[in-house]
Amino acid sequence: MFEQLGLIGCGLMGGSFALAMKKAGLVKRVVGYSKSPSTTDRARQLGVIDVEAPSALLAVAGADVVLVAVPVAATEATLKAIKHLVTPQMLIMDVGSTKSDVVQAAQRSLRDQVGSFVPAHPITGREVSGVEHAEADLYSGRQVILTPTERTLTAQLQDAEKIWTALGCRVTSMSPESHDAAFAAVSHLPHLLAFAMMNSITGQAHGDDFLSLAGPGFRDFTRIAASDPKVWRDILLSNRDELIAQSKQFQQALHNIEQAMEKGNAQALEDMLTLASETRAHWRMGAKRK
Amino acid sequence: MFEQLGLIGCGLMGGSFALAMKKAGLVKRVVGYSKSPSTTDRARQLGVIDVEAPSALLAVAGADVVLVAVPVAATEATLKAIKHLVTPQMLIMDVGSTKSDVVQAAQRSLRDQVGSFVPAHPITGREVSGVEHAEADLYSGRQVILTPTERTLTAQLQDAEKIWTALGCRVTSMSPESHDAAFAAVSHLPHLLAFAMMNSITGQAHGDDFLSLAGPGFRDFTRIAASDPKVWRDILLSNRDELIAQSKQFQQALHNIEQAMEKGNAQALEDMLTLASETRAHWRMGAKRK
């Protein structure tokens, strides 16, 4: 049980964490700060936070647990802003979708206090953003990846595991590098492709006609293209090396299918589609590895 | 009101049509045929059809409305098989996702009876296939594209419009060529990319690890990759020229985003993601064009 959550970034992810912590009875009080005062104000009106802080630093004052829920490129400046009030007893986490850069930013900004920081990536999200869409169940039933380093304090790591478990998550730990390679493949690349798909259609003369005919397959395929552009700008830049590598792999797989199409090789085409279809049909989100 | 539906292909699409027609009180009796006798048998056990026909031709005997719901490449052979029992009073439709090839196949196979054939494409589907997944509401609330030709009989076209409207669909007519260009962009390309995405991941050494970490974004993005490989083999081959053209457009859009990433041009990247995000956020499935 924590006394006070300091929430920096009262958007979808941060707001949902505050609501989940309260619902689980894990925290007595939430002090929140967002870059935009109207967002902080709205978060208080909606009962997502209890008290508005005028700065990130003041959101941390008196907190025993802190969540940094800002676009990943803002992590370093945020941690620098709060460094003077970070204590060895405090648990600080983020929710960023990239981890190598966040770990480096934490080391640069928190220095001797970096042991209090446990990098976290809850595998959830929605295509809408903003505190209006925050919900206490956003994290329930999801995976959370922690990417601790050698300098992470054991007490903080254990507390982080306890919190996410209490919120209904399955917690996995891995290195920041393994995390970023995996999420380039299964999250960042799908987002990149969905963004490109939308821009490809809108760039065509008949794009609006095409869109008016699109059905449920298109709806689900492109859902993530509506994601927050600033959040994803940072993710795509932060993990660009892994992402470009994954994109090259993808383009090769695409080329292989197109070649079978162009040659009219129905059997090779069917074989490739069968592999994809069976793999996807047997996949279950969050299933443990065999 | 029809007396007898002849259903050729008792899978997800055909079976759902039979259930929908019965539920709407539009048909008294369904006689069904599938290539695999066990499928026909199962369709009867499930109450999707009333009578099993031992051949496509016998499924058409006595029918006043016929639905051909087979992979598009099987359309021509199917229509040839039933030609001798096609009458000028009969309405024949298909549900294929490509239309130029289906129209040509109908002209070649039905010849002077081609006026009875109304090419139809209901914009629906599921990632599962088979008569077990047939449901009476699959078509409800969806768009249906009809692509009649100069030779299509007016009475049949009007009956087709009445049927789909009675099943809760919004009916639109266009040329087969316009249809195929649009669906290359908003349906066939997303399927192609989703298939390629799955094969790209499974082709990697850590593919299984990556898949075990994938979340809801990946789940929705790749849902259509589980689609029926034989159905999609035919669609990708049948519409390959339009599809390859759309894929080139897409790859250019992807290249543009990747260039901004590689140059570290955050503003250009954000602009492109914002365009994609806003377009997708404002899009509504089935909304009429402004």
Coordinates of C-alpha atoms in Angstrom, one line a residue:
Chain A
M1 CA 0.0 0.0 0.0
F2 CA 1.3 3.4 -1.0
E3 CA 0.6 6.8 0.5
Q4 CA 0.9 9.0 -2.5
L5 CA 1.2 8.5 -6.2
G6 CA 3.0 11.3 -8.1
L7 CA 1.6 11.2 -11.6
I8 CA 3.5 13.0 -14.4
G9 CA 1.5 13.0 -17.6
C10 CA -2.3 12.7 -17.0
G11 CA -3.1 11.2 -20.4
L12 CA -4.7 7.8 -21.3
M13 CA -1.9 5.7 -19.9
G14 CA -1.1 7.8 -16.8
G15 CA -4.8 8.5 -16.0
S16 CA -5.7 4.8 -16.3
F17 CA -2.9 3.9 -14.0
A18 CA -4.1 6.4 -11.3
L19 CA -7.6 5.0 -11.6
A20 CA -6.4 1.4 -11.5
M21 CA -4.2 2.1 -8.4
K22 CA -7.2 3.7 -6.6
K23 CA -9.6 0.9 -7.6
A24 CA -7.2 -1.7 -6.3
G25 CA -6.8 0.2 -3.0
L26 CA -3.0 0.5 -3.6
V27 CA -2.7 4.3 -3.1
K28 CA -4.4 6.8 -0.8
R29 CA -3.8 10.0 -2.8
V30 CA -2.8 11.0 -6.3
V31 CA -1.0 14.2 -7.0
G32 CA -0.9 14.9 -10.8
Y33 CA 0.9 17.1 -13.2
S34 CA 0.5 17.5 -17.0
K35 CA 2.4 19.9 -19.3
S36 CA -0.9 21.4 -20.3
P37 CA -2.7 23.0 -17.2
S38 CA -6.1 22.3 -18.8
T39 CA -5.3 18.6 -18.9
T40 CA -4.3 18.6 -15.2
D41 CA -7.5 20.5 -14.4
R42 CA -9.6 18.1 -16.4
A43 CA -7.9 15.1 -14.6
R44 CA -8.9 16.5 -11.3
Q45 CA -12.5 17.2 -12.4
L46 CA -12.8 13.6 -13.6
G47 CA -11.5 12.3 -10.3
V48 CA -8.4 10.8 -11.9
I49 CA -6.1 12.8 -9.7
D50 CA -6.9 14.3 -6.3
V51 CA -4.6 17.3 -6.3
E52 CA -3.1 19.3 -9.1
A53 CA 0.6 20.0 -9.0
P54 CA 2.0 23.1 -10.7
S55 CA 5.2 21.3 -11.8
A56 CA 6.6 17.8 -12.2
L57 CA 8.9 18.4 -9.3
L58 CA 6.0 19.3 -7.0
A59 CA 4.0 16.2 -8.2
V60 CA 6.9 14.1 -6.7
A61 CA 7.1 15.9 -3.4
G62 CA 5.8 13.5 -0.7
A63 CA 5.2 10.7 -3.1
D64 CA 6.4 7.2 -2.4
V65 CA 5.5 6.0 -5.9
V66 CA 5.9 8.0 -9.1
L67 CA 4.7 7.2 -12.6
V68 CA 6.2 9.1 -15.6
A69 CA 3.7 8.7 -18.4
V70 CA 4.9 11.1 -21.1
P71 CA 6.0 10.6 -24.8
V72 CA 9.3 8.7 -24.5
A73 CA 11.5 11.6 -25.9
A74 CA 10.3 13.7 -22.9
T75 CA 11.5 11.1 -20.4
E76 CA 14.9 12.6 -19.8
A77 CA 13.8 16.2 -19.3
T78 CA 11.1 14.9 -16.9
L79 CA 13.4 12.9 -14.8
K80 CA 15.9 15.8 -14.7
A81 CA 13.1 18.0 -13.4
I82 CA 12.3 15.7 -10.5
K83 CA 15.8 14.5 -9.6
H84 CA 16.2 16.7 -6.5
L85 CA 13.2 15.1 -4.8
V86 CA 14.0 11.5 -5.7
T87 CA 14.8 9.4 -2.7
P88 CA 16.3 5.8 -2.3
Q89 CA 12.9 4.7 -0.9
M90 CA 10.9 6.0 -3.8
L91 CA 9.7 3.8 -6.7
I92 CA 9.7 5.5 -10.1
M93 CA 8.3 3.8 -13.2
D94 CA 7.5 4.8 -16.7
V95 CA 5.1 3.2 -19.3
G96 CA 7.1 3.9 -22.5
S97 CA 7.0 1.6 -25.5
T98 CA 10.8 1.8 -26.0
K99 CA 13.2 0.9 -23.3
S100 CA 16.9 1.2 -24.4
D101 CA 16.6 5.0 -24.8
V102 CA 14.5 5.3 -21.6
V103 CA 17.1 3.4 -19.6
Q104 CA 19.9 5.6 -21.0
A105 CA 17.8 8.7 -20.3
A106 CA 17.3 7.6 -16.7
Q107 CA 21.0 6.9 -16.1
R108 CA 21.9 10.4 -17.5
S109 CA 19.3 12.3 -15.6
L110 CA 18.9 10.4 -12.3
R111 CA 22.6 9.5 -11.9
D112 CA 23.2 8.1 -8.3
Q113 CA 19.4 7.8 -7.8
V114 CA 18.8 5.6 -10.9
G115 CA 18.3 2.6 -8.7
S116 CA 14.8 3.9 -7.8
F117 CA 13.7 3.7 -11.4
V118 CA 12.1 0.6 -12.8
P119 CA 11.5 0.8 -16.6
A120 CA 8.1 -0.6 -17.4
H121 CA 6.1 -1.2 -20.5
P122 CA 2.5 -2.4 -20.1
I123 CA 1.3 -4.0 -23.4
T124 CA -1.9 -2.1 -23.8
G125 CA -3.2 1.1 -25.3
R126 CA -6.0 2.4 -27.3
E127 CA -6.3 4.3 -30.5
V128 CA -7.8 7.3 -28.6
S129 CA -5.7 9.4 -26.3
G130 CA -6.4 11.9 -23.5
V131 CA -7.5 11.7 -19.9
E132 CA -11.2 11.5 -21.0
H133 CA -10.5 8.0 -22.2
A134 CA -8.7 6.9 -19.0
E135 CA -10.2 3.7 -17.5
A136 CA -9.4 1.7 -14.4
D137 CA -9.3 -1.6 -16.4
L138 CA -6.9 -0.6 -19.2
Y139 CA -4.1 -2.7 -17.7
S140 CA -6.2 -5.6 -16.4
G141 CA -5.3 -8.9 -18.0
R142 CA -2.3 -7.4 -20.0
Q143 CA 1.4 -8.2 -19.9
V144 CA 3.9 -5.8 -18.4
I145 CA 7.5 -6.0 -19.4
L146 CA 10.1 -4.7 -16.8
T147 CA 13.6 -4.0 -18.1
P148 CA 15.7 -3.5 -14.9
T149 CA 19.4 -2.9 -15.1
E150 CA 22.3 -4.0 -12.8
R151 CA 21.8 -0.8 -10.8
T152 CA 18.0 -1.2 -10.2
L153 CA 17.3 -1.6 -6.5
T154 CA 15.8 -5.0 -5.6
A155 CA 13.2 -3.5 -3.3
Q156 CA 11.9 -1.2 -6.1
L157 CA 11.8 -4.1 -8.6
Q158 CA 9.8 -6.2 -6.1
D159 CA 7.4 -3.4 -5.5
A160 CA 7.0 -2.8 -9.2
E161 CA 6.2 -6.5 -9.7
K162 CA 3.7 -6.4 -6.8
I163 CA 1.9 -3.3 -8.2
W164 CA 1.4 -4.6 -11.7
T165 CA 0.4 -8.1 -10.4
A166 CA -2.2 -6.5 -8.2
L167 CA -3.5 -4.6 -11.2
G168 CA -4.2 -7.9 -12.9
C169 CA -1.1 -8.0 -15.1
R170 CA 1.3 -10.8 -16.0
V171 CA 4.8 -9.5 -15.3
T172 CA 7.9 -10.5 -17.5
S173 CA 11.4 -9.2 -17.2
M174 CA 13.9 -8.9 -20.0
S175 CA 16.8 -6.7 -21.1
P176 CA 16.0 -3.3 -22.7
E177 CA 17.7 -4.5 -25.9
S178 CA 15.6 -7.7 -26.2
H179 CA 12.5 -5.7 -25.5
D180 CA 13.2 -3.2 -28.2
A181 CA 13.9 -5.9 -30.8
A182 CA 10.7 -7.7 -30.0
F183 CA 8.5 -4.7 -30.0
A184 CA 10.0 -3.4 -33.2
A185 CA 8.6 -6.6 -34.7
V186 CA 5.2 -6.9 -33.1
S187 CA 4.2 -3.3 -32.2
H188 CA 6.2 -0.6 -33.9
L189 CA 6.2 -2.2 -37.3
P190 CA 2.4 -2.7 -37.4
H191 CA 2.0 0.9 -36.4
L192 CA 4.4 2.1 -39.1
L193 CA 2.6 0.0 -41.7
A194 CA -0.8 1.2 -40.6
F195 CA 0.3 4.9 -40.8
A196 CA 1.8 4.3 -44.3
M197 CA -1.4 2.5 -45.4
M198 CA -3.6 5.5 -44.5
N199 CA -1.2 7.9 -46.2
S200 CA -1.0 5.8 -49.3
I201 CA -4.8 5.9 -49.7
T202 CA -5.3 9.6 -48.9
G203 CA -2.5 10.4 -51.4
Q204 CA -4.6 9.0 -54.3
A205 CA -7.1 10.9 -56.4
H206 CA -9.9 8.4 -55.5
G207 CA -8.8 8.0 -51.9
D208 CA -12.0 9.2 -50.4
D209 CA -14.1 6.9 -52.6
F210 CA -11.9 4.0 -51.6
L211 CA -12.3 4.8 -47.9
S212 CA -16.1 5.0 -48.2
L213 CA -16.1 1.4 -49.3
A214 CA -13.8 0.0 -46.7
G215 CA -15.1 -2.7 -44.3
P216 CA -14.4 -4.4 -41.1
G217 CA -11.0 -5.9 -42.2
F218 CA -9.7 -2.4 -43.0
R219 CA -11.2 -1.1 -39.8
D220 CA -9.3 -3.5 -37.6
F221 CA -6.1 -3.4 -39.7
T222 CA -5.9 0.4 -39.5
R223 CA -7.2 1.0 -35.9
I224 CA -3.7 1.7 -34.6
A225 CA -3.1 4.3 -37.3
A226 CA -5.3 6.6 -35.3
S227 CA -2.8 6.5 -32.4
D228 CA -1.3 9.7 -31.0
P229 CA 1.2 11.2 -33.5
K230 CA 3.5 12.7 -30.9
V231 CA 3.8 9.5 -28.9
W232 CA 4.5 7.5 -32.1
R233 CA 6.9 10.1 -33.6
D234 CA 9.0 9.5 -30.5
I235 CA 8.7 5.7 -30.6
L236 CA 9.6 5.4 -34.3
L237 CA 12.6 7.7 -33.8
S238 CA 13.8 6.1 -30.6
N239 CA 13.7 2.6 -31.9
R240 CA 14.5 3.3 -35.5
D241 CA 17.4 1.0 -36.0
E242 CA 15.5 -2.1 -34.9
L243 CA 12.4 -0.9 -36.7
I244 CA 14.1 -0.3 -40.0
A245 CA 15.6 -3.8 -39.7
Q246 CA 12.2 -5.3 -39.1
S247 CA 10.7 -3.3 -41.9
K248 CA 13.4 -4.7 -44.3
Q249 CA 12.4 -8.3 -43.2
F250 CA 8.8 -7.4 -43.8
Q251 CA 9.5 -6.0 -47.2
Q252 CA 11.3 -9.2 -48.1
A253 CA 8.3 -11.3 -47.0
L254 CA 6.0 -9.0 -49.0
H255 CA 8.3 -9.4 -52.0
N256 CA 8.1 -13.2 -51.8
I257 CA 4.3 -13.2 -51.9
E258 CA 4.2 -10.6 -54.7
Q259 CA 6.7 -12.7 -56.7
A260 CA 4.4 -15.8 -56.5
M261 CA 1.5 -13.5 -57.6
E262 CA 3.4 -12.1 -60.5
K263 CA 4.5 -15.6 -61.7
G264 CA 1.0 -16.9 -61.2
N265 CA 2.4 -19.6 -59.0
A266 CA -0.8 -20.5 -57.2
Q267 CA 0.7 -23.3 -55.1
A268 CA 3.6 -21.3 -53.7
L269 CA 1.2 -18.5 -53.0
E270 CA -1.2 -20.8 -51.2
D271 CA 1.7 -22.3 -49.2
M272 CA 2.7 -18.8 -48.0
L273 CA -0.8 -17.7 -47.1
T274 CA -1.4 -21.0 -45.3
L275 CA 1.7 -20.5 -43.2
A276 CA 0.5 -17.0 -42.3
S277 CA -3.1 -18.0 -41.7
E278 CA -2.2 -21.0 -39.5
T279 CA 0.3 -19.1 -37.4
R280 CA -2.2 -16.3 -36.8
A281 CA -5.1 -18.7 -36.1
H282 CA -3.1 -20.5 -33.4
W283 CA -1.7 -17.4 -31.8
R284 CA -3.3 -16.3 -28.6
M285 CA -2.6 -12.9 -27.0
G286 CA -0.6 -13.2 -23.8
A287 CA -0.3 -17.0 -24.1
K288 CA 2.9 -18.3 -22.4
R289 CA 5.6 -19.6 -24.6
K290 CA 5.7 -23.4 -25.0
Chain B
M1 CA -40.4 -13.9 -51.4
F2 CA -38.6 -16.8 -53.0
E3 CA -39.6 -20.4 -53.1
Q4 CA -36.2 -22.1 -53.1
L5 CA -32.6 -21.0 -52.7
G6 CA -30.0 -23.0 -54.4
L7 CA -26.8 -22.6 -52.4
I8 CA -23.5 -23.6 -54.0
G9 CA -20.7 -23.5 -51.4
C10 CA -22.0 -23.9 -47.8
G11 CA -19.1 -22.1 -46.1
L12 CA -19.1 -19.0 -43.9
M13 CA -20.5 -16.6 -46.6
G14 CA -22.9 -19.0 -48.2
G15 CA -24.1 -20.5 -44.9
S16 CA -24.7 -17.1 -43.4
F17 CA -26.6 -16.0 -46.5
A18 CA -28.9 -19.0 -46.2
L19 CA -29.5 -18.3 -42.5
A20 CA -30.1 -14.6 -43.2
M21 CA -32.6 -15.4 -46.0
K22 CA -34.5 -17.7 -43.7
K23 CA -34.5 -15.3 -40.8
A24 CA -35.8 -12.5 -43.0
G25 CA -38.6 -14.8 -44.3
L26 CA -37.3 -14.4 -47.8
V27 CA -37.1 -18.0 -48.8
K28 CA -39.1 -21.2 -48.0
R29 CA -36.5 -23.8 -48.7
V30 CA -32.7 -24.0 -49.1
V31 CA -31.1 -26.7 -51.2
G32 CA -27.3 -26.8 -50.7
Y33 CA -24.2 -28.3 -52.3
S34 CA -20.6 -28.1 -51.3
K35 CA -17.6 -29.7 -53.0
S36 CA -16.9 -31.7 -49.8
P37 CA -19.9 -34.0 -48.9
S38 CA -19.1 -33.7 -45.2
T39 CA -19.6 -29.9 -45.4
T40 CA -23.0 -30.3 -47.1
D41 CA -23.9 -32.9 -44.5
R42 CA -22.8 -30.6 -41.6
A43 CA -24.7 -27.7 -43.2
R44 CA -27.9 -29.7 -43.1
Q45 CA -27.3 -30.9 -39.5
L46 CA -26.8 -27.3 -38.4
G47 CA -30.1 -26.3 -40.1
V48 CA -28.2 -24.0 -42.5
I49 CA -29.7 -25.9 -45.5
D50 CA -32.8 -28.0 -45.6
V51 CA -31.9 -30.5 -48.4
E52 CA -28.5 -31.8 -49.5
A53 CA -27.9 -31.8 -53.3
P54 CA -25.4 -34.3 -54.7
S55 CA -24.2 -31.8 -57.3
A56 CA -24.1 -28.0 -58.1
L57 CA -26.5 -28.6 -61.0
L58 CA -29.1 -30.4 -58.7
A59 CA -28.8 -27.6 -56.2
V60 CA -30.1 -25.3 -58.9
A61 CA -33.0 -27.5 -60.0
G62 CA -36.2 -25.9 -58.9
A63 CA -34.5 -22.8 -57.5
D64 CA -35.7 -19.3 -58.2
V65 CA -32.7 -17.7 -56.5
V66 CA -29.1 -19.1 -56.5
L67 CA -26.1 -18.1 -54.6
V68 CA -22.6 -19.1 -55.7
A69 CA -20.3 -18.8 -52.7
V70 CA -17.1 -20.4 -53.7
P71 CA -13.5 -19.2 -54.0
V72 CA -13.5 -16.8 -57.0
A73 CA -11.3 -19.0 -59.2
A74 CA -14.0 -21.7 -58.9
T75 CA -16.8 -19.4 -60.2
E76 CA -16.4 -20.3 -63.9
A77 CA -16.5 -24.1 -63.4
T78 CA -19.4 -23.7 -61.1
L79 CA -21.5 -21.6 -63.5
K80 CA -20.6 -24.0 -66.3
A81 CA -21.9 -26.9 -64.2
I82 CA -25.3 -25.2 -63.6
K83 CA -25.8 -23.5 -67.0
H84 CA -28.3 -26.1 -68.3
L85 CA -30.8 -25.4 -65.6
V86 CA -30.4 -21.6 -65.6
T87 CA -33.6 -19.8 -66.7
P88 CA -34.4 -16.2 -67.6
Q89 CA -36.5 -16.0 -64.5
M90 CA -33.8 -17.1 -62.1
L91 CA -31.7 -14.8 -60.1
I92 CA -28.0 -15.9 -59.7
M93 CA -25.6 -14.0 -57.5
D94 CA -22.1 -14.5 -56.2
V95 CA -20.3 -13.0 -53.1
G96 CA -16.8 -12.8 -54.5
S97 CA -14.3 -10.2 -53.5
T98 CA -13.1 -9.5 -57.0
K99 CA -15.5 -8.6 -59.8
S100 CA -13.8 -8.1 -63.2
D101 CA -12.8 -11.8 -63.4
V102 CA -16.2 -13.0 -62.1
V103 CA -18.0 -11.0 -64.7
Q104 CA -15.8 -12.4 -67.4
A105 CA -16.2 -15.9 -66.1
A106 CA -20.0 -15.5 -66.1
Q107 CA -20.0 -14.2 -69.6
R108 CA -17.9 -17.2 -70.8
S109 CA -19.9 -19.8 -68.9
L110 CA -23.5 -18.6 -68.9
R111 CA -23.4 -17.1 -72.4
D112 CA -27.0 -16.2 -73.4
Q113 CA -28.2 -16.7 -69.9
V114 CA -25.7 -14.2 -68.4
G115 CA -28.5 -11.7 -67.8
S116 CA -29.7 -13.7 -64.9
F117 CA -26.4 -13.2 -63.1
V118 CA -25.9 -10.2 -60.7
P119 CA -22.3 -10.0 -59.5
A120 CA -22.4 -9.0 -55.8
H121 CA -19.8 -8.3 -53.2
P122 CA -21.0 -8.0 -49.6
I123 CA -18.4 -6.1 -47.6
T124 CA -18.1 -8.4 -44.6
G125 CA -16.3 -11.5 -43.5
R126 CA -14.6 -13.1 -40.6
E127 CA -11.1 -14.4 -40.0
V128 CA -12.7 -17.8 -39.4
S129 CA -14.2 -20.0 -42.2
G130 CA -16.5 -22.9 -42.4
V131 CA -20.2 -23.5 -42.0
E132 CA -19.8 -23.8 -38.2
H133 CA -19.2 -20.1 -38.1
A134 CA -22.1 -19.1 -40.3
E135 CA -24.5 -16.6 -38.7
A136 CA -27.7 -15.0 -39.8
D137 CA -26.4 -11.5 -38.9
L138 CA -23.1 -11.6 -40.9
Y139 CA -24.5 -9.2 -43.5
S140 CA -26.6 -7.0 -41.3
G141 CA -25.5 -3.3 -41.4
R142 CA -22.9 -3.9 -44.1
Q143 CA -22.5 -2.5 -47.6
V144 CA -23.1 -4.6 -50.7
I145 CA -21.5 -3.7 -54.0
L146 CA -23.3 -4.8 -57.1
T147 CA -21.4 -4.7 -60.4
P148 CA -24.1 -5.3 -63.1
T149 CA -23.2 -5.1 -66.8
E150 CA -25.1 -4.0 -69.9
R151 CA -26.5 -7.5 -70.3
T152 CA -27.8 -7.8 -66.7
L153 CA -31.6 -8.1 -66.7
T154 CA -33.4 -5.3 -64.9
A155 CA -35.7 -7.6 -63.0
Q156 CA -32.8 -9.6 -61.6
L157 CA -30.9 -6.4 -60.6
Q158 CA -34.0 -5.1 -58.8
D159 CA -34.5 -8.4 -57.0
A160 CA -30.9 -8.4 -55.9
E161 CA -31.2 -4.9 -54.5
K162 CA -34.4 -5.9 -52.7
I163 CA -32.9 -9.0 -51.1
W164 CA -29.7 -7.3 -49.8
T165 CA -31.8 -4.3 -48.6
A166 CA -34.1 -6.7 -46.7
L167 CA -31.0 -8.3 -45.1
G168 CA -30.1 -4.9 -43.6
C169 CA -27.5 -4.0 -46.2
R170 CA -26.8 -0.7 -48.0
V171 CA -26.6 -1.4 -51.7
T172 CA -24.2 0.4 -54.1
S173 CA -23.6 -0.2 -57.8
M174 CA -20.4 0.4 -59.7
S175 CA -18.4 -1.0 -62.6
P176 CA -16.4 -4.2 -62.0
E177 CA -13.2 -2.2 -62.8
S178 CA -13.9 0.5 -60.3
H179 CA -14.8 -2.1 -57.7
D180 CA -11.5 -3.9 -58.2
A181 CA -9.4 -0.8 -58.0
A182 CA -11.1 0.3 -54.8
F183 CA -10.9 -3.1 -53.1
A184 CA -7.3 -3.6 -54.1
A185 CA -6.6 -0.5 -51.9
V186 CA -8.9 -1.1 -48.9
S187 CA -9.2 -4.8 -48.7
H188 CA -6.7 -6.9 -50.8
L189 CA -3.7 -4.8 -49.8
P190 CA -4.4 -4.9 -46.1
H191 CA -4.7 -8.7 -46.4
L192 CA -1.5 -9.0 -48.4
L193 CA 0.4 -6.9 -45.8
A194 CA -1.1 -8.9 -42.8
F195 CA 0.0 -12.2 -44.4
A196 CA 3.5 -10.8 -45.1
M197 CA 3.7 -9.5 -41.5
M198 CA 3.0 -12.9 -40.1
N199 CA 5.5 -14.6 -42.4
S200 CA 8.1 -12.0 -41.7
I201 CA 7.9 -12.7 -37.9
T202 CA 7.8 -16.5 -38.2
G203 CA 10.8 -16.4 -40.5
Q204 CA 13.0 -15.0 -37.7
A205 CA 14.9 -17.0 -35.1
H206 CA 13.2 -15.2 -32.2
G207 CA 9.8 -15.2 -34.0
D208 CA 8.0 -17.3 -31.3
D209 CA 9.4 -15.1 -28.5
F210 CA 8.2 -12.0 -30.4
L211 CA 4.7 -13.4 -30.9
S212 CA 4.4 -14.2 -27.2
L213 CA 4.8 -10.5 -26.4
A214 CA 2.4 -9.1 -28.9
G215 CA -0.6 -7.2 -27.7
P216 CA -4.0 -5.8 -28.8
G217 CA -2.6 -3.6 -31.6
F218 CA -0.9 -6.6 -33.2
R219 CA -4.1 -8.7 -32.6
D220 CA -6.3 -6.4 -34.5
F221 CA -3.7 -5.5 -37.2
T222 CA -3.2 -9.2 -38.1
R223 CA -6.7 -10.6 -37.5
I224 CA -7.3 -10.8 -41.3
A225 CA -4.1 -12.8 -41.7
A226 CA -6.0 -15.8 -40.4
S227 CA -8.3 -15.6 -43.4
D228 CA -8.9 -18.7 -45.6
P229 CA -5.7 -19.3 -47.7
K230 CA -7.6 -20.7 -50.7
V231 CA -10.1 -17.9 -50.9
W232 CA -7.3 -15.3 -50.7
R233 CA -4.9 -17.1 -53.0
D234 CA -7.7 -16.7 -55.7
I235 CA -8.3 -13.0 -54.8
L236 CA -4.7 -12.0 -54.8
L237 CA -4.2 -13.7 -58.2
S238 CA -7.4 -12.5 -59.7
N239 CA -6.8 -8.9 -58.9
R240 CA -3.0 -8.9 -59.0
D241 CA -2.5 -6.0 -61.4
E242 CA -4.5 -3.5 -59.3
L243 CA -3.1 -5.0 -56.1
I244 CA 0.6 -4.7 -57.2
A245 CA -0.1 -1.1 -58.2
Q246 CA -1.6 -0.4 -54.8
S247 CA 1.3 -2.2 -53.1
K248 CA 3.8 0.1 -54.9
Q249 CA 1.9 3.2 -53.7
F250 CA 2.0 1.8 -50.2
Q251 CA 5.7 1.1 -50.4
Q252 CA 6.3 4.7 -51.5
A253 CA 4.3 6.0 -48.5
L254 CA 6.3 3.6 -46.2
H255 CA 9.5 4.8 -47.8
N256 CA 8.6 8.4 -47.1
I257 CA 8.0 7.8 -43.4
E258 CA 11.2 5.7 -43.1
Q259 CA 13.2 8.5 -44.7
A260 CA 12.0 11.0 -42.1
M261 CA 13.0 8.5 -39.4
E262 CA 16.4 7.9 -40.9
K263 CA 17.1 11.6 -41.3
G264 CA 15.8 12.2 -37.7
N265 CA 13.4 14.7 -39.2
A266 CA 10.9 14.8 -36.2
Q267 CA 8.7 17.5 -37.7
A268 CA 8.2 15.8 -41.1
L269 CA 7.6 12.5 -39.3
E270 CA 5.0 14.0 -37.0
D271 CA 3.3 15.7 -39.9
M272 CA 2.9 12.4 -41.7
L273 CA 1.7 10.5 -38.7
T274 CA -0.7 13.3 -37.9
L275 CA -2.2 13.1 -41.4
A276 CA -2.6 9.3 -41.0
S277 CA -4.0 9.6 -37.5
E278 CA -6.5 12.3 -38.3
T279 CA -7.7 10.5 -41.5
R280 CA -8.2 7.3 -39.6
A281 CA -9.8 9.0 -36.5
H282 CA -12.4 10.7 -38.7
W283 CA -13.2 7.7 -40.9
R284 CA -16.4 5.8 -40.2
M285 CA -17.1 2.4 -41.7
G286 CA -20.0 2.6 -44.2
A287 CA -20.4 6.4 -43.9
K288 CA -21.7 7.9 -47.1
R289 CA -19.4 10.1 -49.1
K290 CA -19.7 13.9 -48.4

